[in-house]
PDB file of C-alpha atoms in Angstrom:
ATOM      1  CA  MET A  12       0.000   0.000   0.000  1.00 38.00           C
ATOM      2  CA  ILE A  13       1.406   3.400  -0.989  1.00 49.00           C
ATOM      3  CA  SER A  14       1.969   5.624   2.017  1.00 67.00           C
ATOM      4  CA  VAL A  15       0.101   8.883   2.395  1.00 61.00           C
ATOM      5  CA  ASN A  16       3.420  10.739   2.081  1.00 90.00           C
ATOM      6  CA  ILE A  17       4.186   9.095  -1.283  1.00 92.00           C
ATOM      7  CA  GLU A  18       0.693   9.907  -2.560  1.00 93.00           C
ATOM      8  CA  HIS A  19       1.185  13.510  -1.454  1.00 94.00           C
ATOM      9  CA  LYS A  20       4.549  13.687  -3.209  1.00 96.00           C
ATOM     10  CA  GLN A  21       3.034  12.207  -6.365  1.00 96.00           C
ATOM     11  CA  GLN A  22       0.436  14.974  -6.355  1.00 96.00           C
ATOM     12  CA  GLU A  23       3.154  17.595  -5.830  1.00 97.00           C
ATOM     13  CA  PHE A  24       5.209  16.085  -8.652  1.00 98.00           C
ATOM     14  CA  ASN A  25       2.279  16.037 -11.084  1.00 97.00           C
ATOM     15  CA  SER A  26       1.426  19.625 -10.176  1.00 97.00           C
ATOM     16  CA  ALA A  27       5.037  20.711 -10.736  1.00 98.00           C
ATOM     17  CA  MET A  28       5.142  18.982 -14.127  1.00 98.00           C
ATOM     18  CA  LYS A  29       1.893  20.682 -15.107  1.00 96.00           C
ATOM     19  CA  ARG A  30       3.535  24.029 -14.379  1.00 97.00           C
ATOM     20  CA  TYR A  31       6.611  22.975 -16.366  1.00 97.00           C
ATOM     21  CA  GLU A  32       4.477  22.015 -19.357  1.00 95.00           C
ATOM     22  CA  GLN A  33       2.272  25.098 -19.310  1.00 96.00           C
ATOM     23  CA  ASP A  34       4.871  27.787 -18.597  1.00 97.00           C
ATOM     24  CA  LYS A  35       7.315  28.219 -21.492  1.00 96.00           C
ATOM     25  CA  ALA A  36       9.502  30.348 -19.225  1.00 98.00           C
ATOM     26  CA  TYR A  37      11.137  27.144 -17.953  1.00 97.00           C
ATOM     27  CA  PHE A  38      12.055  26.105 -21.492  1.00 96.00           C
ATOM     28  CA  TYR A  39      13.533  29.519 -22.290  1.00 97.00           C
ATOM     29  CA  PHE A  40      15.288  29.615 -18.925  1.00 98.00           C
ATOM     30  CA  ASN A  41      17.241  26.474 -19.844  1.00 97.00           C
ATOM     31  CA  LYS A  42      18.172  28.006 -23.209  1.00 98.00           C
ATOM     32  CA  PHE A  43      19.372  31.167 -21.471  1.00 98.00           C
ATOM     33  CA  ILE A  44      21.506  29.111 -19.072  1.00 99.00           C
ATOM     34  CA  SER A  45      23.068  27.228 -22.004  1.00 99.00           C
ATOM     35  CA  ILE A  46      23.916  30.408 -23.902  1.00 99.00           C
ATOM     36  CA  ALA A  47      25.253  32.189 -20.811  1.00 99.00           C
ATOM     37  CA  ILE A  48      27.448  29.298 -19.651  1.00 99.00           C
ATOM     38  CA  ILE A  49      28.900  28.568 -23.083  1.00 99.00           C
ATOM     39  CA  GLY A  50      29.534  32.282 -23.515  1.00 99.00           C
ATOM     40  CA  LEU A  51      31.427  32.342 -20.216  1.00 99.00           C
ATOM     41  CA  GLN A  52      33.371  29.235 -21.246  1.00 99.00           C
ATOM     42  CA  ALA A  53      34.401  31.071 -24.428  1.00 99.00           C
ATOM     43  CA  ILE A  54      35.512  34.132 -22.440  1.00 99.00           C
ATOM     44  CA  LEU A  55      37.638  31.926 -20.181  1.00 99.00           C
ATOM     45  CA  ILE A  56      39.215  30.255 -23.218  1.00 98.00           C
ATOM     46  CA  ILE A  57      40.217  33.699 -24.505  1.00 98.00           C
ATOM     47  CA  CYS A  58      41.602  34.675 -21.087  1.00 97.00           C
ATOM     48  CA  VAL A  59      43.678  31.503 -20.880  1.00 98.00           C
ATOM     49  CA  ALA A  60      44.895  31.851 -24.475  1.00 97.00           C
ATOM     50  CA  ARG A  61      46.303  35.263 -23.547  1.00 96.00           C
ATOM     51  CA  SER A  62      48.046  33.904 -20.444  1.00 96.00           C
ATOM     52  CA  VAL A  63      51.515  32.412 -20.164  1.00 95.00           C
ATOM     53  CA  ILE A  64      51.118  28.909 -18.744  1.00 97.00           C
ATOM     54  CA  SER A  65      53.551  26.084 -19.475  1.00 97.00           C
ATOM     55  CA  CYS A  66      52.423  22.895 -21.217  1.00 96.00           C
ATOM     56  CA  ASN A  67      53.254  20.847 -18.116  1.00 98.00           C
ATOM     57  CA  ALA A  68      51.169  23.172 -15.953  1.00 98.00           C
ATOM     58  CA  HIS A  69      48.292  22.926 -18.439  1.00 98.00           C
ATOM     59  CA  LEU A  70      48.444  19.125 -18.249  1.00 98.00           C
ATOM     60  CA  VAL A  71      48.371  19.082 -14.433  1.00 98.00           C
ATOM     61  CA  ILE A  72      45.548  21.638 -14.319  1.00 99.00           C
ATOM     62  CA  LEU A  73      43.571  19.712 -16.947  1.00 99.00           C
ATOM     63  CA  LEU A  74      43.842  16.428 -15.025  1.00 99.00           C
ATOM     64  CA  MET A  75      42.832  18.080 -11.745  1.00 99.00           C
ATOM     65  CA  ALA A  76      39.830  19.729 -13.413  1.00 99.00           C
ATOM     66  CA  TYR A  77      38.866  16.409 -15.024  1.00 99.00           C
ATOM     67  CA  VAL A  78      38.752  14.620 -11.670  1.00 99.00           C
ATOM     68  CA  LEU A  79      36.931  17.440  -9.885  1.00 99.00           C
ATOM     69  CA  ALA A  80      34.374  17.780 -12.700  1.00 99.00           C
ATOM     70  CA  ASP A  81      33.540  14.089 -12.364  1.00 99.00           C
ATOM     71  CA  PHE A  82      33.140  14.466  -8.595  1.00 99.00           C
ATOM     72  CA  ILE A  83      31.225  17.778  -8.433  1.00 99.00           C
ATOM     73  CA  ASN A  84      28.811  16.867 -11.220  1.00 99.00           C
ATOM     74  CA  GLY A  85      28.246  13.495  -9.562  1.00 99.00           C
ATOM     75  CA  LEU A  86      27.632  15.191  -6.215  1.00 99.00           C
ATOM     76  CA  ILE A  87      25.042  17.522  -7.740  1.00 98.00           C
ATOM     77  CA  HIS A  88      23.469  14.563  -9.553  1.00 98.00           C
ATOM     78  CA  MET A  89      23.221  12.827  -6.170  1.00 98.00           C
ATOM     79  CA  TYR A  90      21.475  15.807  -4.606  1.00 98.00           C
ATOM     80  CA  MET A  91      19.091  16.255  -7.525  1.00 98.00           C
ATOM     81  CA  ASP A  92      18.143  12.570  -7.716  1.00 98.00           C
ATOM     82  CA  ASN A  93      17.109  12.739  -4.057  1.00 97.00           C
ATOM     83  CA  ASN A  94      15.546  16.216  -4.221  1.00 97.00           C
ATOM     84  CA  ASP A  95      11.784  16.152  -3.564  1.00 96.00           C
ATOM     85  CA  HIS A  96      11.135  19.900  -3.221  1.00 97.00           C
ATOM     86  CA  TYR A  97       8.511  20.569  -5.900  1.00 98.00           C
ATOM     87  CA  ASN A  98       6.542  23.469  -4.379  1.00 97.00           C
ATOM     88  CA  TRP A  99       8.746  26.422  -5.281  1.00 97.00           C
ATOM     89  CA  ILE A 100       9.608  28.333  -8.440  1.00 97.00           C
ATOM     90  CA  GLY A 101      12.351  25.831  -9.316  1.00 98.00           C
ATOM     91  CA  GLY A 102      10.184  22.824  -8.439  1.00 98.00           C
ATOM     92  CA  PRO A 103       9.152  22.138 -12.054  1.00 98.00           C
ATOM     93  CA  LEU A 104      12.831  21.917 -13.031  1.00 98.00           C
ATOM     94  CA  VAL A 105      13.423  19.451 -10.191  1.00 98.00           C
ATOM     95  CA  ALA A 106      10.442  17.342 -11.264  1.00 97.00           C
ATOM     96  CA  ASN A 107      11.510  17.366 -14.905  1.00 96.00           C
ATOM     97  CA  PHE A 108      15.017  16.298 -13.879  1.00 96.00           C
ATOM     98  CA  HIS A 109      13.620  13.120 -12.328  1.00 96.00           C
ATOM     99  CA  LEU A 110      12.189  12.032 -15.675  1.00 95.00           C
ATOM    100  CA  HIS A 111      15.639  10.850 -16.784  1.00 94.00           C
ATOM    101  CA  HIS A 112      14.927   7.789 -14.626  1.00 94.00           C
ATOM    102  CA  LYS A 113      11.526   7.298 -16.276  1.00 92.00           C
ATOM    103  CA  LYS A 114      12.807   7.758 -19.837  1.00 89.00           C
ATOM    104  CA  ILE A 115      16.471   6.771 -19.824  1.00 87.00           C
ATOM    105  CA  LEU A 116      17.006   7.102 -23.583  1.00 84.00           C
ATOM    106  CA  TYR A 117      17.661  10.419 -25.269  1.00 90.00           C
ATOM    107  CA  ASP A 118      16.354  11.571 -28.617  1.00 91.00           C
ATOM    108  CA  LYS A 119      19.219  11.249 -31.092  1.00 93.00           C
ATOM    109  CA  LYS A 120      21.045  14.531 -31.595  1.00 96.00           C
ATOM    110  CA  PRO A 121      24.468  15.665 -32.870  1.00 97.00           C
ATOM    111  CA  LEU A 122      26.937  15.778 -29.991  1.00 98.00           C
ATOM    112  CA  ALA A 123      27.349  19.556 -30.317  1.00 98.00           C
ATOM    113  CA  ILE A 124      23.591  19.988 -29.814  1.00 98.00           C
ATOM    114  CA  VAL A 125      23.716  17.672 -26.794  1.00 98.00           C
ATOM    115  CA  TYR A 126      26.539  19.815 -25.374  1.00 98.00           C
ATOM    116  CA  PHE A 127      24.453  22.966 -25.832  1.00 98.00           C
ATOM    117  CA  ASN A 128      21.096  21.611 -24.664  1.00 97.00           C
ATOM    118  CA  GLU A 129      22.320  19.703 -21.619  1.00 98.00           C
ATOM    119  CA  THR A 130      24.454  22.603 -20.412  1.00 98.00           C
ATOM    120  CA  GLY A 131      21.117  24.324 -19.771  1.00 97.00           C
ATOM    121  CA  SER A 132      20.512  22.040 -16.786  1.00 96.00           C
ATOM    122  CA  LYS A 133      23.647  23.277 -15.016  1.00 98.00           C
ATOM    123  CA  VAL A 134      22.199  26.342 -13.310  1.00 98.00           C
ATOM    124  CA  TRP A 135      24.828  26.140 -10.574  1.00 98.00           C
ATOM    125  CA  MET A 136      27.642  26.606 -13.104  1.00 99.00           C
ATOM    126  CA  LEU A 137      26.456  30.039 -14.247  1.00 99.00           C
ATOM    127  CA  PRO A 138      27.288  31.943 -11.014  1.00 98.00           C
ATOM    128  CA  THR A 139      30.481  29.887 -10.634  1.00 98.00           C
ATOM    129  CA  LEU A 140      31.911  30.797 -14.035  1.00 99.00           C
ATOM    130  CA  LEU A 141      30.574  34.351 -13.842  1.00 99.00           C
ATOM    131  CA  LEU A 142      32.462  34.888 -10.587  1.00 99.00           C
ATOM    132  CA  VAL A 143      35.653  33.488 -12.146  1.00 99.00           C
ATOM    133  CA  VAL A 144      35.315  35.789 -15.172  1.00 99.00           C
ATOM    134  CA  VAL A 145      34.796  38.839 -12.932  1.00 98.00           C
ATOM    135  CA  LEU A 146      37.767  37.926 -10.721  1.00 98.00           C
ATOM    136  CA  ALA A 147      39.926  37.313 -13.797  1.00 97.00           C
ATOM    137  CA  TRP A 148      38.918  40.679 -15.276  1.00 97.00           C
ATOM    138  CA  MET A 149      39.878  42.356 -11.987  1.00 97.00           C
ATOM    139  CA  HIS A 150      43.187  40.385 -11.941  1.00 95.00           C
ATOM    140  CA  LEU A 151      42.328  38.943  -8.527  1.00 98.00           C
ATOM    141  CA  ILE A 152      43.056  35.299  -9.378  1.00 97.00           C
ATOM    142  CA  SER A 153      46.033  33.658 -11.044  1.00 97.00           C
ATOM    143  CA  PRO A 154      46.056  32.551 -14.699  1.00 97.00           C
ATOM    144  CA  ALA A 155      46.458  28.961 -13.489  1.00 98.00           C
ATOM    145  CA  LEU A 156      43.221  29.179 -11.502  1.00 98.00           C
ATOM    146  CA  VAL A 157      41.430  30.730 -14.473  1.00 98.00           C
ATOM    147  CA  ALA A 158      42.672  27.816 -16.602  1.00 99.00           C
ATOM    148  CA  PHE A 159      41.457  25.357 -13.977  1.00 99.00           C
ATOM    149  CA  PHE A 160      37.917  26.738 -14.053  1.00 99.00           C
ATOM    150  CA  MET A 161      37.980  26.909 -17.844  1.00 99.00           C
ATOM    151  CA  TYR A 162      38.739  23.184 -18.018  1.00 99.00           C
ATOM    152  CA  PHE A 163      36.331  22.437 -15.169  1.00 99.00           C
ATOM    153  CA  GLY A 164      33.469  24.244 -16.909  1.00 99.00           C
ATOM    154  CA  ILE A 165      34.109  22.542 -20.228  1.00 99.00           C
ATOM    155  CA  PHE A 166      34.461  19.094 -18.640  1.00 99.00           C
ATOM    156  CA  SER A 167      31.206  19.678 -16.748  1.00 99.00           C
ATOM    157  CA  SER A 168      29.419  20.139 -20.075  1.00 99.00           C
ATOM    158  CA  ILE A 169      31.329  17.234 -21.631  1.00 99.00           C
ATOM    159  CA  ALA A 170      30.056  15.079 -18.754  1.00 99.00           C
ATOM    160  CA  GLU A 171      26.556  15.486 -20.194  1.00 98.00           C
ATOM    161  CA  VAL A 172      27.844  14.400 -23.608  1.00 98.00           C
ATOM    162  CA  SER A 173      29.576  11.429 -21.969  1.00 99.00           C
ATOM    163  CA  HIS A 174      26.271  10.457 -20.346  1.00 98.00           C
ATOM    164  CA  TYR A 175      24.497  10.734 -23.708  1.00 98.00           C
ATOM    165  CA  ILE A 176      27.154   8.579 -25.415  1.00 98.00           C
ATOM    166  CA  CYS A 177      26.875   5.986 -22.643  1.00 97.00           C
ATOM    167  CA  HIS A 178      23.114   5.665 -23.170  1.00 97.00           C
ATOM    168  CA  MET A 179      22.840   6.118 -26.921  1.00 96.00           C
ATOM    169  CA  LEU A 180      25.959   5.154 -28.886  1.00 96.00           C
ATOM    170  CA  ASN A 181      27.403   1.706 -29.559  1.00 94.00           C
ATOM    171  CA  SER A 182      30.054   2.677 -32.090  1.00 95.00           C
ATOM    172  CA  PRO A 183      33.590   1.240 -31.756  1.00 96.00           C
ATOM    173  CA  TRP A 184      35.044   4.618 -30.738  1.00 97.00           C
ATOM    174  CA  ALA A 185      32.371   5.122 -28.067  1.00 97.00           C
ATOM    175  CA  LYS A 186      33.026   1.637 -26.686  1.00 96.00           C
ATOM    176  CA  LEU A 187      36.784   2.227 -26.716  1.00 97.00           C
ATOM    177  CA  LEU A 188      36.536   5.523 -24.822  1.00 98.00           C
ATOM    178  CA  GLY A 189      34.261   3.841 -22.284  1.00 97.00           C
ATOM    179  CA  ASP A 190      36.545   0.821 -21.903  1.00 96.00           C
ATOM    180  CA  LEU A 191      39.493   3.162 -21.346  1.00 97.00           C
ATOM    181  CA  HIS A 192      37.432   5.082 -18.751  1.00 96.00           C
ATOM    182  CA  ILE A 193      38.020   8.316 -20.620  1.00 97.00           C
ATOM    183  CA  LEU A 194      34.240   8.570 -20.905  1.00 98.00           C
ATOM    184  CA  LEU A 195      31.511   6.859 -18.885  1.00 98.00           C
ATOM    185  CA  PRO A 196      31.514   3.034 -19.289  1.00 98.00           C
ATOM    186  CA  LYS A 197      28.103   1.474 -19.952  1.00 97.00           C
ATOM    187  CA  ARG A 198      28.451  -1.355 -17.439  1.00 96.00           C
ATOM    188  CA  HIS A 199      29.647   0.992 -14.719  1.00 97.00           C
ATOM    189  CA  HIS A 200      26.808   3.480 -15.241  1.00 98.00           C
ATOM    190  CA  GLY A 201      24.266   0.674 -15.577  1.00 96.00           C
ATOM    191  CA  LYS A 202      24.510   0.145 -11.819  1.00 97.00           C
ATOM    192  CA  HIS A 203      23.038   3.617 -11.289  1.00 98.00           C
ATOM    193  CA  HIS A 204      19.823   2.457 -12.951  1.00 96.00           C
ATOM    194  CA  SER A 205      19.741  -1.181 -11.803  1.00 94.00           C
ATOM    195  CA  ALA A 206      20.821  -0.632  -8.188  1.00 95.00           C
ATOM    196  CA  ASP A 207      19.908   2.211  -5.835  1.00 97.00           C
ATOM    197  CA  ASN A 208      21.898   5.175  -4.555  1.00 97.00           C
ATOM    198  CA  LYS A 209      24.959   4.132  -6.582  1.00 97.00           C
ATOM    199  CA  ASN A 210      27.340   5.509  -9.212  1.00 98.00           C
ATOM    200  CA  TYR A 211      26.231   9.116  -9.598  1.00 98.00           C
ATOM    201  CA  ALA A 212      29.338  10.326 -11.463  1.00 99.00           C
ATOM    202  CA  PHE A 213      28.908  10.630 -15.214  1.00 98.00           C
ATOM    203  CA  LEU A 214      32.039  12.110 -16.785  1.00 98.00           C
ATOM    204  CA  ASN A 215      33.881   8.808 -16.472  1.00 98.00           C
ATOM    205  CA  GLY A 216      32.800   7.574 -13.030  1.00 98.00           C
ATOM    206  CA  MET A 217      36.259   7.566 -11.435  1.00 98.00           C
ATOM    207  CA  THR A 218      35.054   9.313  -8.272  1.00 99.00           C
ATOM    208  CA  ASP A 219      32.114   6.975  -7.661  1.00 99.00           C
ATOM    209  CA  PRO A 220      33.834   5.076  -4.804  1.00 98.00           C
ATOM    210  CA  LEU A 221      33.908   8.321  -2.808  1.00 99.00           C
ATOM    211  CA  LEU A 222      30.466   9.433  -4.008  1.00 99.00           C
ATOM    212  CA  ASN A 223      28.959   6.077  -3.012  1.00 99.00           C
ATOM    213  CA  ILE A 224      30.268   6.517   0.533  1.00 99.00           C
ATOM    214  CA  ILE A 225      28.726   9.995   0.722  1.00 99.00           C
ATOM    215  CA  ALA A 226      25.444   8.737  -0.751  1.00 98.00           C
ATOM    216  CA  SER A 227      25.151   5.877   1.738  1.00 97.00           C
ATOM    217  CA  LYS A 228      25.714   8.263   4.641  1.00 97.00           C
ATOM    218  CA  TYR A 229      23.429  11.139   3.650  1.00 97.00           C
ATOM    219  CA  PHE A 230      20.730   9.766   1.317  1.00 96.00           C
ATOM    220  CA  LEU A 231      18.272   6.860   1.380  1.00 93.00           C
ATOM    221  CA  GLY A 232      18.220   6.427  -2.391  1.00 95.00           C
ATOM    222  CA  TYR A 233      15.773   7.122  -5.204  1.00 95.00           C
ATOM    223  CA  LYS A 234      14.199   3.729  -5.947  1.00 94.00           C
ATOM    224  CA  LYS A 235      11.838   3.901  -2.960  1.00 90.00           C
ATOM    225  CA  ASN A 236      11.692   7.667  -2.848  1.00 94.00           C
ATOM    226  CA  THR A 237      11.765  10.112  -5.772  1.00 96.00           C
ATOM    227  CA  ASP A 238      11.375   7.394  -8.435  1.00 96.00           C
ATOM    228  CA  LEU A 239       7.955   6.663  -6.920  1.00 96.00           C
ATOM    229  CA  HIS A 240       6.909  10.288  -7.251  1.00 96.00           C
ATOM    230  CA  PHE A 241       6.637  10.074 -11.052  1.00 95.00           C
ATOM    231  CA  SER A 242       4.999   6.632 -11.101  1.00 91.00           C
ATOM    232  CA  THR A 243       1.514   8.086 -11.738  1.00 92.00           C
ATOM    233  CA  TYR A 244       2.751  10.691 -14.211  1.00 94.00           C
ATOM    234  CA  GLU A 245       2.347  10.196 -17.944  1.00 87.00           C
ATOM    235  CA  ILE A 246       4.680  12.215 -20.131  1.00 75.00           C
ATOM    236  CA  SER A 247       2.520  14.613 -22.121  1.00 63.00           C
ATOM    237  CA  LYS A 248       3.106  15.693 -25.715  1.00 48.00           C
ATOM    238  CA  ILE A 249       4.123  19.148 -24.484  1.00 50.00           C
ATOM    239  CA  SER A 250       6.686  17.682 -22.104  1.00 55.00           C
ATOM    240  CA  GLU A 251       7.935  15.364 -24.870  1.00 53.00           C
ATOM    241  CA  ILE A 252       8.480  18.342 -27.181  1.00 49.00           C
ATOM    242  CA  ASN A 253      10.262  20.363 -24.487  1.00 53.00           C
ATOM    243  CA  ASN A 254      12.526  17.470 -23.583  1.00 54.00           C
ATOM    244  CA  GLN A 255      13.218  16.616 -27.217  1.00 51.00           C
ATOM    245  CA  GLU A 256      14.515  20.162 -27.576  1.00 55.00           C
ATOM    246  CA  ARG A 257      16.715  19.565 -24.539  1.00 51.00           C
ATOM    247  CA  ARG A 258      17.506  15.901 -24.879  1.00 51.00           C
TER     248      ARG A 258
END
């Protein structure tokens, strides 16, 4: 028997999705976030190109940003998968996020479009990169730190492409990059969908051992929680169109 709390959350979820479907502002908000973040990434690329940083330093910075991007994006994924706050202005975005567990396949898109569309879900990255750009313009942070956040921002968007490739592509190059753990391996990520509260990282999954420890300590998991909230929801044509534009 479904608990009263689950029934209440299902009603909240359905109400939030109705708002998402009826208010185009959410769709345009995601587009704005994509444009703004990619614009900031471009500005950081220009800043770094004008800086004097050795090749060895670039390599170290790149590797550090790669690892942190896997961890931070996984950590935010963990929070969002367990987020059940639907009754606020951002609630429809939270509810729509949960649908990636209901419909795990994307609509096929060129990888550049995936990069653009999925960057729109990274609201947290906009203030982060904006702050870095402002500090760089004021010469308050080192060129090395600017380079770090440039790589971090780009890898955070690439993580979404890696997730798309993991779910949608079976080409030899996609399999090779997954097998080498440069991108997200299918078998590794499969545990996120088959198990519960596991393997949240999605750039290449290298930080999942640490993320799994954090998840087990602070969250109960999604299978018996937020995944139940969308169980009575049927994806409408409007929602399909909006998510096709994004996914």
